[in-house]
Short mmCIF file of N, CA and C in Angstrom, two decimals:
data_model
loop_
_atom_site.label_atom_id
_atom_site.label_comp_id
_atom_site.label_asym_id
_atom_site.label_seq_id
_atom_site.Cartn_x
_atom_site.Cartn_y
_atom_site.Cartn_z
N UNK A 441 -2.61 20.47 -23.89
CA UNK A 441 -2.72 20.66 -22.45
C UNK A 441 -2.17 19.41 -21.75
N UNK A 442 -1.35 19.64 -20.50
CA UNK A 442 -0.89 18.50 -20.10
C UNK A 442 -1.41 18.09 -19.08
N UNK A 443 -1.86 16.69 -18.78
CA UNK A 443 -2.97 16.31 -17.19
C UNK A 443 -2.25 16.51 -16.35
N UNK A 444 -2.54 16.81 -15.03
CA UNK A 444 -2.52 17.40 -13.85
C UNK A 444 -1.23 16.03 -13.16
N UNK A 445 -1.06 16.77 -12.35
CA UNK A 445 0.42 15.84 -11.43
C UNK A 445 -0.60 14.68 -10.61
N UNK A 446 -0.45 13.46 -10.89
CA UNK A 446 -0.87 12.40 -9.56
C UNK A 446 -0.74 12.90 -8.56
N UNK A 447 -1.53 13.19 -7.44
CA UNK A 447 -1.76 13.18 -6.25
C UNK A 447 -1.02 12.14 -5.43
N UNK A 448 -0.16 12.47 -4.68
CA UNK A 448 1.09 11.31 -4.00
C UNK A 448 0.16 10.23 -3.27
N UNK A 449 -1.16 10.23 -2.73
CA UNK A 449 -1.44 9.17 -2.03
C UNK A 449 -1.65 8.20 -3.64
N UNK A 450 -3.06 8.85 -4.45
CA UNK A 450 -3.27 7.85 -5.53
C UNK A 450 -1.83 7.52 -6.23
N UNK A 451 -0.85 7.91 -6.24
CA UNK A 451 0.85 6.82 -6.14
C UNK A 451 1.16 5.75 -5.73
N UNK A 452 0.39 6.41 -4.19
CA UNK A 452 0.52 5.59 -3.24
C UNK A 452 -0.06 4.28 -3.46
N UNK A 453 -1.16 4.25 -3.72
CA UNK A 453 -2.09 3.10 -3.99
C UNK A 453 -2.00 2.17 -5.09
N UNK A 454 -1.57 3.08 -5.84
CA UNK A 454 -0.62 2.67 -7.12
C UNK A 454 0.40 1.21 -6.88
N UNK A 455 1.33 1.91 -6.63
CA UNK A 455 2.44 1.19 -5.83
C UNK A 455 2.23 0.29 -4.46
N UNK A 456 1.55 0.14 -4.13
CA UNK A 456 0.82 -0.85 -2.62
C UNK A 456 0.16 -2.23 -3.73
N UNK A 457 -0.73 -1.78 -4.40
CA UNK A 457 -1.18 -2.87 -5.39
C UNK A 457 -0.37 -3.26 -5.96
N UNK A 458 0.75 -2.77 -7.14
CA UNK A 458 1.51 -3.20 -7.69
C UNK A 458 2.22 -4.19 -7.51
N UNK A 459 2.79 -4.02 -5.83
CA UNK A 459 3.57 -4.93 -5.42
C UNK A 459 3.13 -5.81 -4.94
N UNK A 460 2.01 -5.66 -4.41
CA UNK A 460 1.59 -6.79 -3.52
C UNK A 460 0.75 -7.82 -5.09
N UNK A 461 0.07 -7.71 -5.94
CA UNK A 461 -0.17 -8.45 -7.40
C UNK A 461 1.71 -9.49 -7.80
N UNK A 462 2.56 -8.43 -7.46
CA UNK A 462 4.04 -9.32 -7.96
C UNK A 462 4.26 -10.38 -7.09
N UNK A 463 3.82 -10.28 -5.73
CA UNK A 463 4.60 -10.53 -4.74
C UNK A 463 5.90 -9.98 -4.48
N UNK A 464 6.11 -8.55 -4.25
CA UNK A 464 6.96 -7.93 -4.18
C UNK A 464 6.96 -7.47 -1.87
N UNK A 465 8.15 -7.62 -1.51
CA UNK A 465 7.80 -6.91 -0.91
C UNK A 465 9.05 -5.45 -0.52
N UNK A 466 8.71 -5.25 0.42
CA UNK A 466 9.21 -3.69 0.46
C UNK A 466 10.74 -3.66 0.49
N UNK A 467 11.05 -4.42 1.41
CA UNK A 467 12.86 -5.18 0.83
C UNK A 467 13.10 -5.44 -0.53
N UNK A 468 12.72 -5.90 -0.92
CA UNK A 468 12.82 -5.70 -2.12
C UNK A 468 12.83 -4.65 -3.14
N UNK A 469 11.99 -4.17 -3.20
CA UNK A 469 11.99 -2.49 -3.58
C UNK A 469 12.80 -1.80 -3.40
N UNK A 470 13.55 -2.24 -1.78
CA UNK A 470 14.34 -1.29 -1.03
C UNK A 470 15.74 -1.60 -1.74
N UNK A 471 15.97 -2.64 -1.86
CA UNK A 471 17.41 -3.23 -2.53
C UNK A 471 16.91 -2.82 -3.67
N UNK A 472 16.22 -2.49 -4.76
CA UNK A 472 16.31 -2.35 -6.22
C UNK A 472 17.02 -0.77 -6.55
N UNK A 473 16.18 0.08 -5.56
CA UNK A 473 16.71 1.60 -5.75
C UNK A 473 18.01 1.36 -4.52
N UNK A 474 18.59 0.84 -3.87
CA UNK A 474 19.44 0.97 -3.22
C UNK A 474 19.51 1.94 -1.79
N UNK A 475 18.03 1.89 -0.68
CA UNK A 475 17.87 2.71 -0.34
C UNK A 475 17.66 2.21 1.20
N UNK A 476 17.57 2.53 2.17
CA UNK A 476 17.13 1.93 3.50
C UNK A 476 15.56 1.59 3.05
N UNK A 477 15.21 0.24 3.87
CA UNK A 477 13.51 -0.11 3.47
C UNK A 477 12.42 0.55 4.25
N UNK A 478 12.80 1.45 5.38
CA UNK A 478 11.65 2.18 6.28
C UNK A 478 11.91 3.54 5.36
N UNK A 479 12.67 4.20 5.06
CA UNK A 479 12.83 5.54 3.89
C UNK A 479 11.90 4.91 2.84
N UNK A 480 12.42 3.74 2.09
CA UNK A 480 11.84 3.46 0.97
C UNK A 480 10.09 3.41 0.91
N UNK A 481 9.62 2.61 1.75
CA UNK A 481 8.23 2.53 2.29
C UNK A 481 7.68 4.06 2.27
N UNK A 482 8.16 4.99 3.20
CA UNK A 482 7.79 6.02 3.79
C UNK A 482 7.60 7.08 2.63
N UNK A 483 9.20 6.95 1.78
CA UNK A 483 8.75 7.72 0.22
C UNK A 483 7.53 7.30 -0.25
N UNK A 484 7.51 5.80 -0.79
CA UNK A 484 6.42 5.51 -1.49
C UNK A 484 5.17 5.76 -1.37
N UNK A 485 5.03 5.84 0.19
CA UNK A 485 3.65 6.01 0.59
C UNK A 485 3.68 7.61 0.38
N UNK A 486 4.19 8.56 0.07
CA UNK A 486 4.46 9.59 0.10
C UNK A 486 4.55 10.95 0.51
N UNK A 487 5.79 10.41 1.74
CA UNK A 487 6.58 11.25 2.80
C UNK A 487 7.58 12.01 2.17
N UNK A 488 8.20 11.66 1.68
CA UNK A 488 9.22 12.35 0.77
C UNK A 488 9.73 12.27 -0.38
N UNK A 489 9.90 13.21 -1.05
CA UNK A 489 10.42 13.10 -2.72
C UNK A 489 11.64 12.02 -2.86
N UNK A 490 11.14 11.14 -3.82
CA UNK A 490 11.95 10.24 -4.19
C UNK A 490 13.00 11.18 -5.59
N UNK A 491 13.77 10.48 -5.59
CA UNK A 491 15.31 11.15 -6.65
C UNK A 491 15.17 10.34 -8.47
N UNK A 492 14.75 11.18 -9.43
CA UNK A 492 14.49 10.72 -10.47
C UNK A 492 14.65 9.34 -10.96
N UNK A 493 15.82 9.28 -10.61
CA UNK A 493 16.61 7.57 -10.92
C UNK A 493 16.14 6.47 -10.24
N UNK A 494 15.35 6.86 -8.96
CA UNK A 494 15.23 5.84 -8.05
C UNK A 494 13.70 5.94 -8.18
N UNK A 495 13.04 7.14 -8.72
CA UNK A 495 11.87 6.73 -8.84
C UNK A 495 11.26 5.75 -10.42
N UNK A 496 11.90 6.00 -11.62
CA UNK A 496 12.10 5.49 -13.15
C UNK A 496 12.17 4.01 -12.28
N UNK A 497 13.29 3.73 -11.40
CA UNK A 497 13.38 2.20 -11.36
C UNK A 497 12.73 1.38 -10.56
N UNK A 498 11.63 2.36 -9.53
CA UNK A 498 10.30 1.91 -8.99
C UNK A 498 9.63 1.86 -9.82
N UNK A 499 8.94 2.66 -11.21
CA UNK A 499 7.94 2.62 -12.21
C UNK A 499 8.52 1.05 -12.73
N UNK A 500 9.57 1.07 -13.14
CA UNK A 500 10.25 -0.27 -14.17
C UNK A 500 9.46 -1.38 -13.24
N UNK A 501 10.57 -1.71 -12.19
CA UNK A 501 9.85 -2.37 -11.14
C UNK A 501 8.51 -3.60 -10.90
N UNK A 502 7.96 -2.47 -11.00
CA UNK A 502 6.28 -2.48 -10.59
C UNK A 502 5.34 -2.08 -12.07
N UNK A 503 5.84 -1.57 -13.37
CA UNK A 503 5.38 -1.89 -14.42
C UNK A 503 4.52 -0.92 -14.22
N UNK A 504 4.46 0.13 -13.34
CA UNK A 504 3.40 1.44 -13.47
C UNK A 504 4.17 2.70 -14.32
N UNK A 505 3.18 3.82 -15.01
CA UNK A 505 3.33 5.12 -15.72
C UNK A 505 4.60 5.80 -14.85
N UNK A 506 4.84 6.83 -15.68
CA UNK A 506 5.55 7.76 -15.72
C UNK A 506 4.49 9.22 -14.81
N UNK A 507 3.35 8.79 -14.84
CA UNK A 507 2.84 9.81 -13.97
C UNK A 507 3.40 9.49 -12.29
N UNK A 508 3.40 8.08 -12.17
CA UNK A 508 3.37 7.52 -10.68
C UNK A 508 5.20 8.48 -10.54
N UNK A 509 5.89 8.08 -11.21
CA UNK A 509 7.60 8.63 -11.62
C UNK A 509 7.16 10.18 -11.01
N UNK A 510 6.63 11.08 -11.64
CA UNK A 510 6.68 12.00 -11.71
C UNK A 510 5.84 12.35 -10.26
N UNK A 511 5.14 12.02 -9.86
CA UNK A 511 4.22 12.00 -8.28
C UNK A 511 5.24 11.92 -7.41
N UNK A 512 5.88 10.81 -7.30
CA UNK A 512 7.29 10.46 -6.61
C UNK A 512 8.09 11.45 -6.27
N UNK A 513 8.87 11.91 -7.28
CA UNK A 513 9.71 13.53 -7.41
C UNK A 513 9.21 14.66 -6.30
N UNK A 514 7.45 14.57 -6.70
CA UNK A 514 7.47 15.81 -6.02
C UNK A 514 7.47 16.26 -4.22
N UNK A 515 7.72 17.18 -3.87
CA UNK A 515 7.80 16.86 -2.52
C UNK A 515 6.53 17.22 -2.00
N UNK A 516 6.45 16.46 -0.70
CA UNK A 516 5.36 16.40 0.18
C UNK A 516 4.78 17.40 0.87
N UNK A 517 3.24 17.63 1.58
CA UNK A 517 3.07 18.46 2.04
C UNK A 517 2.83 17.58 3.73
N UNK A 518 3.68 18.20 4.68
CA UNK A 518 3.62 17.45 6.14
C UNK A 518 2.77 18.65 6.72
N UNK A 519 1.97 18.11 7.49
CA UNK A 519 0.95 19.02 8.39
C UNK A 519 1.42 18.65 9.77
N UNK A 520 1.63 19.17 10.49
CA UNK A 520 1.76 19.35 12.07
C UNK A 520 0.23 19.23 12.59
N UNK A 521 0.29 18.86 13.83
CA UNK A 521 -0.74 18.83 14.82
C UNK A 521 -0.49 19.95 15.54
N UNK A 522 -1.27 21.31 15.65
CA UNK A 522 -1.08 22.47 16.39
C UNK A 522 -1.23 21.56 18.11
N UNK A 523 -1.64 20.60 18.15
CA UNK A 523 -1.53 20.27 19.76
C UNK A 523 0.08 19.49 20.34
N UNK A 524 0.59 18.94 19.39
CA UNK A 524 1.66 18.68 19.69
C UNK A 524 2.87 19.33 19.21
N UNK A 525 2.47 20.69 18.24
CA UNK A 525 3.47 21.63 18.06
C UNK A 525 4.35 22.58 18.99
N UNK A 526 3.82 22.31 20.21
CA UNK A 526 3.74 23.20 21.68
C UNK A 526 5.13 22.90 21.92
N UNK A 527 5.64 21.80 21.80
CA UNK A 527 6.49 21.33 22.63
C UNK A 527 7.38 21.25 22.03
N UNK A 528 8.36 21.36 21.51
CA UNK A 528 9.75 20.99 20.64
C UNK A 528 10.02 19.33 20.15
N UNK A 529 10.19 18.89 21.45
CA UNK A 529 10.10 17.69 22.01
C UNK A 529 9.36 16.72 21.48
N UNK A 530 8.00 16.44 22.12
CA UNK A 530 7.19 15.88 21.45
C UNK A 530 6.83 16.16 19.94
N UNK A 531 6.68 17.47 19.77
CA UNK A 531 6.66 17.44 17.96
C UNK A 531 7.87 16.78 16.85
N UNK A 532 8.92 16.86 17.50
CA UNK A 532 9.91 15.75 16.79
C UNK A 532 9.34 14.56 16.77
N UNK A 533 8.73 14.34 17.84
CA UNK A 533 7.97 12.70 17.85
C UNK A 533 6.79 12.79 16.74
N UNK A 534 6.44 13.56 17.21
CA UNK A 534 4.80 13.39 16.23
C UNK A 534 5.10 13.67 14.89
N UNK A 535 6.20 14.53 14.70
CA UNK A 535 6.82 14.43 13.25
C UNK A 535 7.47 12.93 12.38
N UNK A 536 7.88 12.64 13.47
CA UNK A 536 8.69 10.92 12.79
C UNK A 536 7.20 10.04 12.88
N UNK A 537 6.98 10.31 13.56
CA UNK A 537 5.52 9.36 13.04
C UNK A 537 4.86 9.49 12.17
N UNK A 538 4.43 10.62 12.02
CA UNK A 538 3.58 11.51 10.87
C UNK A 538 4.30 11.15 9.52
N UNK A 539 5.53 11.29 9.26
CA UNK A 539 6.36 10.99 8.52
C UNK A 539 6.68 8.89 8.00
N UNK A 540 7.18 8.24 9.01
CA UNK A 540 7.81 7.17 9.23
C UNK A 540 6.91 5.90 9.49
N UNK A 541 5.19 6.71 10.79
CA UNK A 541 4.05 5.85 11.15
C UNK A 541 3.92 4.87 10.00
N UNK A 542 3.38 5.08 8.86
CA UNK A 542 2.69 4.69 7.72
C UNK A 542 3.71 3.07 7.86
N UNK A 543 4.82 3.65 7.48
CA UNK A 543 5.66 2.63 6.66
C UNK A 543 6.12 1.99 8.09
N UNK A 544 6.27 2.08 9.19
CA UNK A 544 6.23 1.14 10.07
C UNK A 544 5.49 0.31 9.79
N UNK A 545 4.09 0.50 9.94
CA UNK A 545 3.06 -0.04 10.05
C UNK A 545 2.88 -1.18 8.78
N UNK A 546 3.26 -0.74 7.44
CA UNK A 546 3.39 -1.56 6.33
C UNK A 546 4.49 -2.93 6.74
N UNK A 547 5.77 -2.55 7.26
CA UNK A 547 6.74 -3.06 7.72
C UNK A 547 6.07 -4.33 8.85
N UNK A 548 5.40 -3.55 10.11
CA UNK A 548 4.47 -4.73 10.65
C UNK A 548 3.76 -5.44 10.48
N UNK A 549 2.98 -5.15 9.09
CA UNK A 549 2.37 -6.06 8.90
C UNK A 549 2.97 -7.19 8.04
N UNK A 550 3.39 -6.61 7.19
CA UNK A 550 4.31 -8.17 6.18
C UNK A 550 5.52 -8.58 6.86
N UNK A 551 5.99 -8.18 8.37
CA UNK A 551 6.86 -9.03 8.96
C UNK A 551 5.96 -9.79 9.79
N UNK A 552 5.06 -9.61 10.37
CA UNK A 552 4.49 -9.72 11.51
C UNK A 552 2.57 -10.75 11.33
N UNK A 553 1.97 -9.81 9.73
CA UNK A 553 1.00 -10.28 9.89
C UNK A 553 -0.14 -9.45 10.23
N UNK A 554 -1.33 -9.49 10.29
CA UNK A 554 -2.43 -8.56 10.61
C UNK A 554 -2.98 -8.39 12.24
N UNK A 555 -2.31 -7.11 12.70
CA UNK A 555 -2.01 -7.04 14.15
C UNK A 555 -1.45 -5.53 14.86
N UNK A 556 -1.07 -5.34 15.84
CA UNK A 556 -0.62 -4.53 16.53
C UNK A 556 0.31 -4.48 17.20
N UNK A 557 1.22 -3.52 17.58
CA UNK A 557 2.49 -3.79 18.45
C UNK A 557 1.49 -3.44 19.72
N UNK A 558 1.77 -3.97 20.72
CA UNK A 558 1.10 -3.33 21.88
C UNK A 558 1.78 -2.06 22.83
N UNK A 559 1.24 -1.56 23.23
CA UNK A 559 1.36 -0.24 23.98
C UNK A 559 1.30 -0.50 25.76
N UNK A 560 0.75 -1.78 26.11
CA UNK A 560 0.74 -2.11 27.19
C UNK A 560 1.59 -2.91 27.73
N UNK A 561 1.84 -4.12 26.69
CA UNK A 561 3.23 -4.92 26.95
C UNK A 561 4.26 -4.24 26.47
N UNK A 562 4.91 -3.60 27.10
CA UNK A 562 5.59 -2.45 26.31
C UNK A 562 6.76 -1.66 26.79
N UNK A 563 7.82 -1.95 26.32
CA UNK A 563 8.83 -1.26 27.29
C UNK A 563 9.44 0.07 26.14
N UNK A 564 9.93 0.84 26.67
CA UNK A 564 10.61 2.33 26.00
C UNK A 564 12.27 2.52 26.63
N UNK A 565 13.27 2.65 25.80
CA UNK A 565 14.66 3.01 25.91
C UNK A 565 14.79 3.93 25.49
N UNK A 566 15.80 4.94 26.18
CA UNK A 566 16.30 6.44 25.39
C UNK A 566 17.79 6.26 25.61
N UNK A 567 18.57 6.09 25.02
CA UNK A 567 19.79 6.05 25.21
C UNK A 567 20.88 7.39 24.43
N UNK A 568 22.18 7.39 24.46
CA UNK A 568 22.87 8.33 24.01
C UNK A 568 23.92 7.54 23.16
N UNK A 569 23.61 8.08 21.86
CA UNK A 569 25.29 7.59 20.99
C UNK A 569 26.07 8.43 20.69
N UNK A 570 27.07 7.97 20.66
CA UNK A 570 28.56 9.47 20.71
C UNK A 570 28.78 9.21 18.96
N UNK A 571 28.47 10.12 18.15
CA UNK A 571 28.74 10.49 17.23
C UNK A 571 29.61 11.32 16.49
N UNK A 572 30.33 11.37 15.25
CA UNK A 572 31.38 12.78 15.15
C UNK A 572 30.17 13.76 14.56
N UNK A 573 29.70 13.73 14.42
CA UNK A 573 28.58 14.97 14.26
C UNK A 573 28.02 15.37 15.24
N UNK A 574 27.73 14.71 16.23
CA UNK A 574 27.21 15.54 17.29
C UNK A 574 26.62 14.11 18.33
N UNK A 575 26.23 14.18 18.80
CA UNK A 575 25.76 12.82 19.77
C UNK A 575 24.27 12.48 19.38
N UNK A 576 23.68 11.21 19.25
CA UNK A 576 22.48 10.92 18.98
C UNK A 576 21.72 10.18 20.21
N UNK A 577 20.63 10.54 19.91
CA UNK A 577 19.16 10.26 20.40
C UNK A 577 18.72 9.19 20.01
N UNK A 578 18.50 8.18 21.00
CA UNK A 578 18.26 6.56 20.67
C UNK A 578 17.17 6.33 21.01
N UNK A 579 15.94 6.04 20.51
CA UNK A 579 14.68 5.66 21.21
C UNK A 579 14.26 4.56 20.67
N UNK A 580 14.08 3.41 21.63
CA UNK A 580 14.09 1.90 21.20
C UNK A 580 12.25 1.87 21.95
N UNK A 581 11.47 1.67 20.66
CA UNK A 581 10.41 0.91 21.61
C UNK A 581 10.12 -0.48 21.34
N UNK A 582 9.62 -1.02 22.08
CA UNK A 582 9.78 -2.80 22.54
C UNK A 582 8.64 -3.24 22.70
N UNK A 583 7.40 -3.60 21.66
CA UNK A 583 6.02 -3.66 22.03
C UNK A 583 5.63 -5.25 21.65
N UNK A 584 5.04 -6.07 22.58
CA UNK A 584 4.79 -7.50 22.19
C UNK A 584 3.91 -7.22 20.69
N UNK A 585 3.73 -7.87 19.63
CA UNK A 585 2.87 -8.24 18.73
C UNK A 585 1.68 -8.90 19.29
N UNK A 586 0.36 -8.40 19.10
CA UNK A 586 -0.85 -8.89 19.25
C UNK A 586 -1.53 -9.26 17.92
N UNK A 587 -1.48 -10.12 17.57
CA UNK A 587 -2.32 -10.77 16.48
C UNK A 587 -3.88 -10.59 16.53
N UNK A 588 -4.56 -9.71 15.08
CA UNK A 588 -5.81 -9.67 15.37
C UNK A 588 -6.58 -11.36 15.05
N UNK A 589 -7.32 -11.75 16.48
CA UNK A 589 -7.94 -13.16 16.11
C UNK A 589 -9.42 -12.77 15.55
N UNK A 590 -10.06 -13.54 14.51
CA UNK A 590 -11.32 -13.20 14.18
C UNK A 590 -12.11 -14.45 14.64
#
């Protein structure tokens, strides 16, 4: 009988310890599989199926099983918020967050430190890029860092 598939968060946790015991950080990771480092994060934490080759050389890596390998592969289950599904609009948003949030947030803290972007000091850009595929959607947000003081 063969044991059951890792559950992508316990991966997750997997891989969060791993690296942080090496002193690894997510750039790093990100340059090993050859991948953007907010994708890379966002897989790991597990947003999306990582690609056999790139997951074998996260296990190597980080010195974890072939179960964590095989967790990786599989794809994710994303849940929507029926309150922000209403809108087209906003659910693209709440989707990249839902998706991308996590590994921001990993990203803020080992650039930044134990803290918050703020929402009040805070400016928002939407701009337009002319693309040959079609034109893109630019949304720049601009939030001071608040350091939690204890």
């Amino acid at each position: 009988m063969t044991a059951p598939i890792m559950p992508k968060a316990d991966a997750a946790e997997l891989i969060t310890a791993a690296r942080i015991r090496q002193g690894l950080t997510w750039s790093d990771i990100a340059e090993r599989i050859d991948a953007p480092v907010v994708w890379t994060v966002a897989a790991l934490l597990g947003q999306h199926p990582v690609p056999a080759e790139k997951a074998a050389v996260v296990v190597e890596v980080l010195g974890l099983g072939e179960g964590v390998a095989e967790s990786l592969t599989r794809q994710p289950m994303r849940v929507a918020d029926d309150a922000a599904a209403s809108d087209p609009t906003i659910y693209r948003f709440h989707e990249a967050l839902a998706v991308y949030g996590p590994a921001i947030k990993e990203l803020i803290h080992e650039e930044f430190g134990d803290g918050i972007m703020s929402a009040i000091n805070f400016k928002v850009d939407v701009a337009r890029r002319a693309d040959p595929d079609g034109d893109r959607v630019v949304v720049t947000f601009d939030g001071k860092f608040l350091d939690y003081r204890w």
